[in-house]
Coordinates of N, CA and C in Angstrom, one line a residue:
X26 N -12.3 -14.3 68.0 CA -11.1 -14.0 67.5 C -10.3 -15.6 67.6
X27 N -9.8 -15.9 66.6 CA -8.7 -17.2 66.7 C -7.2 -16.7 66.8
X28 N -6.5 -17.5 67.5 CA -5.1 -17.2 67.7 C -4.4 -18.7 67.3
X29 N -3.4 -18.5 66.6 CA -2.5 -19.7 66.3 C -1.1 -19.5 66.1
X30 N -0.2 -20.5 66.1 CA 1.1 -20.4 65.7 C 1.5 -21.7 64.8
X31 N 2.6 -21.1 64.1 CA 3.3 -22.2 63.1 C 4.2 -23.1 64.0
X32 N 4.3 -22.7 65.3 CA 5.3 -23.5 66.2 C 4.6 -24.8 66.9
X33 N 3.4 -24.5 67.3 CA 2.7 -25.5 68.1 C 1.1 -25.3 67.9
X34 N 0.4 -26.4 68.2 CA -0.9 -26.4 67.8 C -1.6 -26.1 69.2
X35 N -2.9 -25.8 69.3 CA -3.7 -25.8 70.4 C -3.6 -27.0 71.3
X36 N -3.3 -26.8 72.6 CA -3.1 -27.9 73.5 C -1.8 -28.6 73.5
X37 N -1.1 -28.4 72.5 CA 0.3 -29.1 72.3 C 1.4 -28.7 73.1
X38 N 2.5 -29.3 73.2 CA 3.7 -28.9 73.8 C 4.3 -27.9 73.1
X39 N 4.9 -26.7 73.8 CA 5.5 -25.7 73.3 C 7.1 -26.3 73.0
X40 N 7.5 -26.1 71.8 CA 8.9 -26.5 71.6 C 10.0 -25.8 72.5
X41 N 10.9 -26.5 72.8 CA 11.9 -26.1 73.6 C 12.6 -24.8 73.4
X42 N 12.7 -24.4 72.1 CA 13.5 -23.1 71.8 C 12.8 -21.8 72.1
X43 N 11.5 -22.2 72.5 CA 10.7 -21.0 73.1 C 10.5 -21.0 74.6
X44 N 11.4 -21.7 75.3 CA 11.3 -21.8 76.8 C 12.8 -21.5 77.3
X45 N 12.8 -21.6 78.5 CA 14.0 -21.3 79.4 C 15.0 -22.2 79.2
X46 N 14.5 -23.4 78.8 CA 15.5 -24.6 78.4 C 16.1 -24.5 77.1
X47 N 15.6 -23.6 76.3 CA 16.2 -23.2 74.9 C 16.7 -21.9 74.8
X48 N 16.3 -21.4 73.6 CA 16.9 -20.0 73.2 C 16.0 -19.0 74.0
X49 N 14.9 -19.2 74.4 CA 14.1 -18.5 75.2 C 13.5 -17.4 74.4
X50 N 13.1 -17.7 73.1 CA 12.7 -16.6 72.1 C 11.2 -16.6 72.1
X51 N 10.5 -15.8 71.6 CA 8.9 -15.9 71.5 C 8.7 -16.6 70.1
X52 N 7.6 -17.4 70.4 CA 7.0 -18.1 69.0 C 6.4 -17.2 68.1
X53 N 6.3 -17.6 66.9 CA 5.5 -16.8 65.9 C 4.0 -17.0 66.4
X54 N 3.2 -15.9 66.2 CA 1.7 -16.0 66.6 C 1.1 -15.3 65.3
X55 N -0.1 -15.7 65.2 CA -1.0 -14.9 64.1 C -2.6 -15.2 64.8
X56 N -3.3 -14.2 64.4 CA -4.7 -14.2 64.7 C -5.6 -13.6 63.6
X57 N -6.9 -13.9 63.8 CA -7.9 -13.5 62.7 C -8.1 -12.1 62.9
X58 N -8.9 -11.6 62.0 CA -9.4 -10.1 62.0 C -10.2 -9.8 63.1
X59 N -9.8 -8.5 63.8 CA -10.6 -8.3 65.0 C -11.9 -7.7 64.4
X60 N -13.0 -7.4 65.3 CA -14.2 -6.9 64.8 C -14.1 -5.4 64.5
X61 N -15.1 -4.9 63.7 CA -15.0 -3.6 63.2 C -15.2 -2.6 64.7
X62 N -14.5 -1.5 64.6 CA -14.5 -0.7 65.9 C -13.3 -0.8 66.6
X63 N -12.4 -1.8 66.2 CA -11.2 -2.2 67.0 C -10.2 -0.9 66.8
X64 N -9.7 -0.4 67.8 CA -8.6 0.6 67.8 C -7.5 0.2 68.2
X65 N -7.3 -0.9 69.0 CA -5.9 -1.4 69.3 C -6.0 -2.8 69.7
X66 N -5.0 -3.5 69.9 CA -4.9 -5.0 70.3 C -3.9 -5.0 71.4
X67 N -4.2 -6.1 72.3 CA -3.4 -6.4 73.5 C -2.9 -7.7 73.4
X68 N -1.8 -8.1 73.7 CA -1.2 -9.4 73.8 C -0.9 -9.6 75.3
X69 N -1.5 -10.8 75.9 CA -0.9 -11.1 77.3 C -0.7 -12.7 77.1
X70 N 0.7 -13.0 77.6 CA 0.8 -14.5 77.9 C 1.1 -14.8 79.3
X71 N 0.4 -15.9 79.8 CA 0.5 -16.1 81.1 C 0.4 -17.5 81.5
X72 N 0.9 -18.0 82.6 CA 1.0 -19.4 83.1 C 0.1 -19.4 84.3
X73 N -1.3 -19.9 84.1 CA -2.2 -19.9 85.2 C -1.9 -21.0 86.2
X74 N -1.0 -21.9 85.9 CA -0.6 -23.0 86.9 C 0.7 -22.7 87.8
X75 N 1.2 -21.5 87.6 CA 2.3 -21.2 88.5 C 2.2 -21.3 89.9
X76 N 3.1 -21.6 90.8 CA 2.8 -21.6 92.2 C 2.5 -20.2 92.8
X77 N 1.4 -20.1 93.6 CA 1.3 -18.8 94.1 C 0.3 -18.0 93.2
X78 N 0.6 -17.5 92.1 CA -0.1 -16.7 91.4 C 0.1 -16.9 90.1
X79 N -0.9 -16.3 89.1 CA -0.7 -16.4 87.7 C 0.5 -15.7 87.3
X80 N 1.6 -16.3 86.5 CA 2.8 -15.6 86.0 C 2.6 -15.0 84.7
X81 N 3.1 -13.8 84.6 CA 2.9 -13.1 83.2 C 4.3 -13.3 82.5
X82 N 4.2 -13.7 81.4 CA 5.4 -14.0 80.5 C 5.5 -12.9 79.4
X83 N 4.5 -12.3 79.1 CA 4.6 -11.3 78.1 C 3.3 -10.3 77.9
X84 N 3.7 -9.1 77.9 CA 2.5 -8.1 77.6 C 2.9 -7.1 76.5
X85 N 2.0 -6.9 75.5 CA 2.2 -6.0 74.5 C 0.9 -5.4 74.4
X86 N 0.8 -3.9 74.1 CA -0.3 -3.1 74.0 C -0.2 -2.1 73.0
X87 N -1.5 -1.6 72.5 CA -1.6 -0.6 71.7 C -0.9 -1.1 70.1
X88 N -1.1 -2.5 69.9 CA -1.0 -3.0 68.8 C -1.8 -2.5 67.8
X89 N -1.4 -1.9 66.6 CA -2.4 -1.5 65.4 C -3.4 -2.6 65.1
X90 N -4.7 -2.2 64.9 CA -5.6 -3.4 64.7 C -5.5 -3.9 63.4
X91 N -4.7 -3.5 62.6 CA -4.5 -4.2 61.2 C -3.5 -5.1 61.3
X92 N -2.8 -5.4 62.4 CA -1.7 -6.2 62.6 C -2.2 -7.7 62.8
X93 N -1.7 -8.7 62.1 CA -2.3 -10.0 62.2 C -1.3 -11.0 62.6
X94 N -0.2 -10.8 62.9 CA 0.8 -11.6 63.4 C 2.1 -10.9 64.1
X95 N 2.8 -11.7 64.8 CA 4.2 -11.3 65.3 C 5.0 -12.5 64.9
X96 N 6.1 -12.2 64.5 CA 7.1 -13.0 63.9 C 7.8 -13.8 65.3
X97 N 8.7 -14.9 64.9 CA 9.4 -15.6 66.0 C 10.5 -14.4 66.3
X98 N 10.8 -14.8 67.7 CA 12.1 -13.9 68.3 C 11.9 -12.5 68.3
X99 N 10.7 -12.0 68.7 CA 10.6 -10.5 68.9 C 11.6 -9.9 70.0
X100 N 12.2 -8.8 69.6 CA 13.1 -8.2 70.3 C 12.4 -7.3 71.4
X101 N 12.9 -7.4 72.7 CA 12.4 -6.5 73.7 C 12.6 -5.0 73.6
X102 N 13.6 -4.6 72.5 CA 13.8 -3.2 72.2 C 12.8 -2.6 71.8
X103 N 12.3 -1.5 72.4 CA 11.2 -0.8 72.0 C 11.3 -0.1 70.7
X104 N 12.5 0.0 70.1 CA 12.5 0.5 68.7 C 12.5 -0.7 67.8
X105 N 12.4 -1.8 68.2 CA 12.3 -3.0 67.1 C 11.1 -2.9 66.2
X106 N 11.3 -2.9 65.1 CA 10.1 -2.7 64.0 C 9.3 -4.0 63.9
X107 N 9.6 -5.1 64.4 CA 8.7 -6.2 64.3 C 7.6 -6.2 65.2
X108 N 7.7 -5.4 66.2 CA 6.6 -5.3 67.3 C 6.0 -3.9 67.1
X109 N 4.7 -3.8 66.2 CA 4.0 -2.7 66.3 C 3.4 -2.5 67.7
X110 N 3.4 -1.4 68.4 CA 2.9 -1.2 69.6 C 4.0 -1.1 70.8
X111 N 3.6 -1.4 72.1 CA 4.4 -1.3 73.2 C 4.4 -2.4 73.9
X112 N 5.6 -3.0 74.3 CA 5.9 -4.0 75.2 C 5.8 -3.7 76.6
X113 N 5.3 -4.4 77.4 CA 5.3 -4.3 78.9 C 6.2 -5.2 79.7
X114 N 6.2 -5.0 81.0 CA 7.0 -5.8 82.0 C 6.2 -7.2 82.1
X115 N 7.1 -8.2 82.3 CA 6.7 -9.5 82.5 C 6.8 -9.6 84.1
X116 N 6.7 -10.9 84.6 CA 6.9 -11.2 86.1 C 8.3 -11.2 86.5
X117 N 9.3 -11.3 85.5 CA 10.6 -11.2 85.9 C 11.1 -9.6 85.8
X118 N 10.0 -8.7 85.7 CA 10.3 -7.2 85.7 C 11.2 -6.9 84.6
X119 N 11.0 -7.8 83.5 CA 11.8 -7.3 82.2 C 10.8 -7.1 81.2
X120 N 11.1 -6.0 80.1 CA 10.4 -5.9 79.1 C 10.5 -7.0 77.9
X121 N 9.5 -7.3 77.5 CA 9.4 -8.4 76.3 C 8.9 -9.9 76.8
X122 N 9.4 -10.7 76.1 CA 8.9 -12.2 76.3 C 10.0 -12.8 77.2
X123 N 9.3 -13.6 78.0 CA 10.1 -14.7 78.9 C 9.5 -15.9 78.8
X124 N 10.1 -17.0 78.3 CA 9.5 -18.3 78.0 C 9.0 -19.1 79.3
X125 N 8.3 -20.2 78.9 CA 7.9 -21.0 80.0 C 9.2 -21.6 80.6
X126 N 9.0 -21.7 81.9 CA 10.0 -22.1 82.8 C 9.4 -22.8 84.2
X127 N 8.6 -23.7 83.9 CA 8.0 -24.4 85.2 C 8.8 -25.1 86.1
X128 N 8.6 -25.3 87.3 CA 9.4 -26.2 88.2 C 9.5 -27.6 87.6
X129 N 10.8 -28.1 87.7 CA 10.9 -29.6 87.1 C 9.8 -30.5 87.5
X130 N 9.7 -31.3 86.4 CA 8.5 -32.4 86.8 C 7.1 -32.0 86.7
X131 N 6.8 -30.6 86.5 CA 5.5 -30.2 86.5 C 5.1 -29.5 85.2
X132 N 4.1 -30.1 84.6 CA 3.5 -29.4 83.3 C 2.6 -28.4 83.6
X133 N 2.9 -27.3 82.9 CA 2.1 -26.1 83.0 C 1.4 -25.7 81.7
X134 N 0.2 -24.9 81.8 CA -0.4 -24.4 80.7 C 0.1 -23.1 80.5
X135 N 0.2 -22.6 79.2 CA 0.6 -21.1 78.7 C -0.5 -20.7 78.0
X136 N -1.1 -19.6 78.4 CA -2.2 -18.9 77.5 C -1.8 -17.8 76.8
X137 N -1.9 -17.7 75.5 CA -1.4 -16.8 74.5 C -2.7 -16.0 74.1
X138 N -3.1 -14.8 74.9 CA -4.3 -14.2 74.6 C -4.2 -12.9 73.9
X139 N -5.0 -12.7 72.7 CA -5.1 -11.5 71.9 C -6.5 -10.8 72.5
X140 N -6.5 -9.5 72.7 CA -7.7 -8.8 73.0 C -7.9 -7.7 71.9
X141 N -9.1 -7.5 71.4 CA -9.5 -6.4 70.6 C -10.1 -5.4 71.3
X142 N -9.6 -4.1 71.2 CA -10.2 -3.0 72.3 C -10.8 -1.9 71.4
X143 N -11.7 -1.2 72.0 CA -12.4 0.0 71.2 C -11.6 1.2 71.5
X144 N -10.4 1.1 72.0 CA -9.7 2.3 72.4 C -8.0 2.2 72.3
X145 N -7.3 3.2 72.5 CA -5.9 3.0 72.6 C -5.5 3.3 73.8
X146 N -4.7 2.4 74.7 CA -4.6 2.5 76.1 C -3.6 3.8 76.4
X147 N -3.9 4.5 77.3 CA -3.3 5.7 77.6 C -2.4 5.4 79.0
X148 N -1.5 4.4 78.9 CA -0.6 4.0 79.9 C 0.8 4.1 79.5
X149 N 1.7 3.9 80.5 CA 3.1 4.2 80.1 C 3.7 2.9 79.5
X150 N 4.7 3.1 78.7 CA 5.6 2.1 78.1 C 6.2 1.3 79.4
X151 N 6.3 -0.2 79.2 CA 6.7 -0.8 80.4 C 5.9 -1.1 81.4
X152 N 4.6 -0.8 81.3 CA 3.4 -1.2 82.2 C 3.4 -2.6 82.4
X153 N 3.0 -3.1 83.5 CA 2.8 -4.4 83.8 C 1.3 -4.9 83.4
X154 N 1.1 -6.2 83.5 CA -0.3 -6.8 83.3 C -1.4 -6.0 84.0
X155 N -1.0 -6.0 85.3 CA -2.3 -5.3 86.1 C -2.8 -4.0 85.6
X156 N -1.7 -3.0 85.3 CA -2.1 -1.6 84.8 C -2.8 -1.9 83.5
X157 N -2.1 -2.8 82.5 CA -2.9 -3.1 81.1 C -4.3 -3.4 81.4
X158 N -4.6 -4.6 82.4 CA -5.8 -4.9 82.3 C -6.8 -4.0 83.1
X159 N -6.4 -3.1 84.0 CA -7.2 -1.9 84.6 C -7.7 -1.1 83.3
X160 N -6.7 -0.8 82.4 CA -7.0 0.1 81.4 C -7.7 -0.6 80.4
X161 N -7.9 -1.8 80.2 CA -8.7 -2.5 79.3 C -10.1 -2.5 79.7
X162 N -10.4 -2.4 80.8 CA -11.8 -2.6 81.6 C -12.9 -1.8 80.8
X163 N -13.9 -2.5 80.3 CA -15.0 -1.8 79.7 C -14.8 -1.6 78.1
X164 N -13.4 -2.0 77.7 CA -13.1 -1.7 76.3 C -13.0 -2.9 75.5
X165 N -13.1 -4.1 75.9 CA -12.9 -5.4 75.3 C -13.9 -5.7 74.2
X166 N -13.7 -5.7 73.0 CA -14.8 -6.0 71.9 C -14.6 -7.7 71.7
X167 N -13.5 -8.1 71.7 CA -13.3 -9.7 71.3 C -11.9 -10.1 72.0
X168 N -12.0 -11.4 72.1 CA -10.7 -11.9 72.5 C -10.5 -13.3 71.9
X169 N -9.3 -13.8 71.9 CA -8.9 -15.2 71.2 C -7.8 -15.7 72.1
X170 N -7.8 -17.0 72.2 CA -6.6 -17.6 73.0 C -6.1 -18.9 72.2
X171 N -4.7 -19.0 72.5 CA -4.0 -20.3 72.1 C -3.5 -20.9 73.5
X172 N -3.5 -22.2 73.7 CA -3.0 -22.7 74.7 C -2.0 -23.7 74.6
X173 N -0.8 -23.6 74.9 CA 0.2 -24.6 74.9 C 0.7 -25.0 76.3
X174 N 1.4 -26.3 76.1 CA 1.9 -26.7 77.7 C 3.5 -26.9 77.5
X175 N 4.0 -26.9 78.7 CA 5.5 -27.2 78.7 C 5.8 -27.9 80.1
X176 N 6.6 -28.7 80.2 CA 7.1 -29.4 81.4 C 8.5 -29.6 81.2
X177 N 9.4 -29.3 82.4 CA 10.7 -29.6 82.4 C 11.0 -30.9 83.0
X178 N 12.1 -31.6 82.4 CA 12.4 -32.9 82.9 C 13.5 -32.8 83.9

C-alpha cells in the first residue's frame, strides 16, 4: 500500500501547522486500495527518534476498508464524522492526534503507517498503540508508510 499527503512529500519537512509549534492539527492523508479480504484499517503515527522510546502521536483503528483518506484537522471527538473508526490514546494520554514536538535543535522522523487487517479489532475505544499492535498480530495483510521530518529551531 502507498500512503501520501497533500501537505508534504515522502522524506520532506512536515509543515509547522501540523506540529506543536503551529496549530497542532493532523495533516491530510490518503492511501491506496487495500488488498481483497481487508476487514479494517489501522493508522499509527510515531516518532522512532524520540529519546527513550518510540513516541506515539496518533492511533486509529477499525477504519472501514473502503476509506481512502482522512482530511486535515481530524477532531479527537469520537462522534466526529470525518474519522470513520475509533481513535486511540497517544503518548500524551490523549485521544487523537498530537503533532511533532521534538527537542529543540534535533530533527526527528515521523512515520505515518496504514495497516490493512483481515479482522475488526475487538478492543476498547481509547486503547493505546501497544493494545492495538497486540490485537493486530497475525492479521496484517498489507501496510504502507509515509515518512516526514521536523526540527524545532
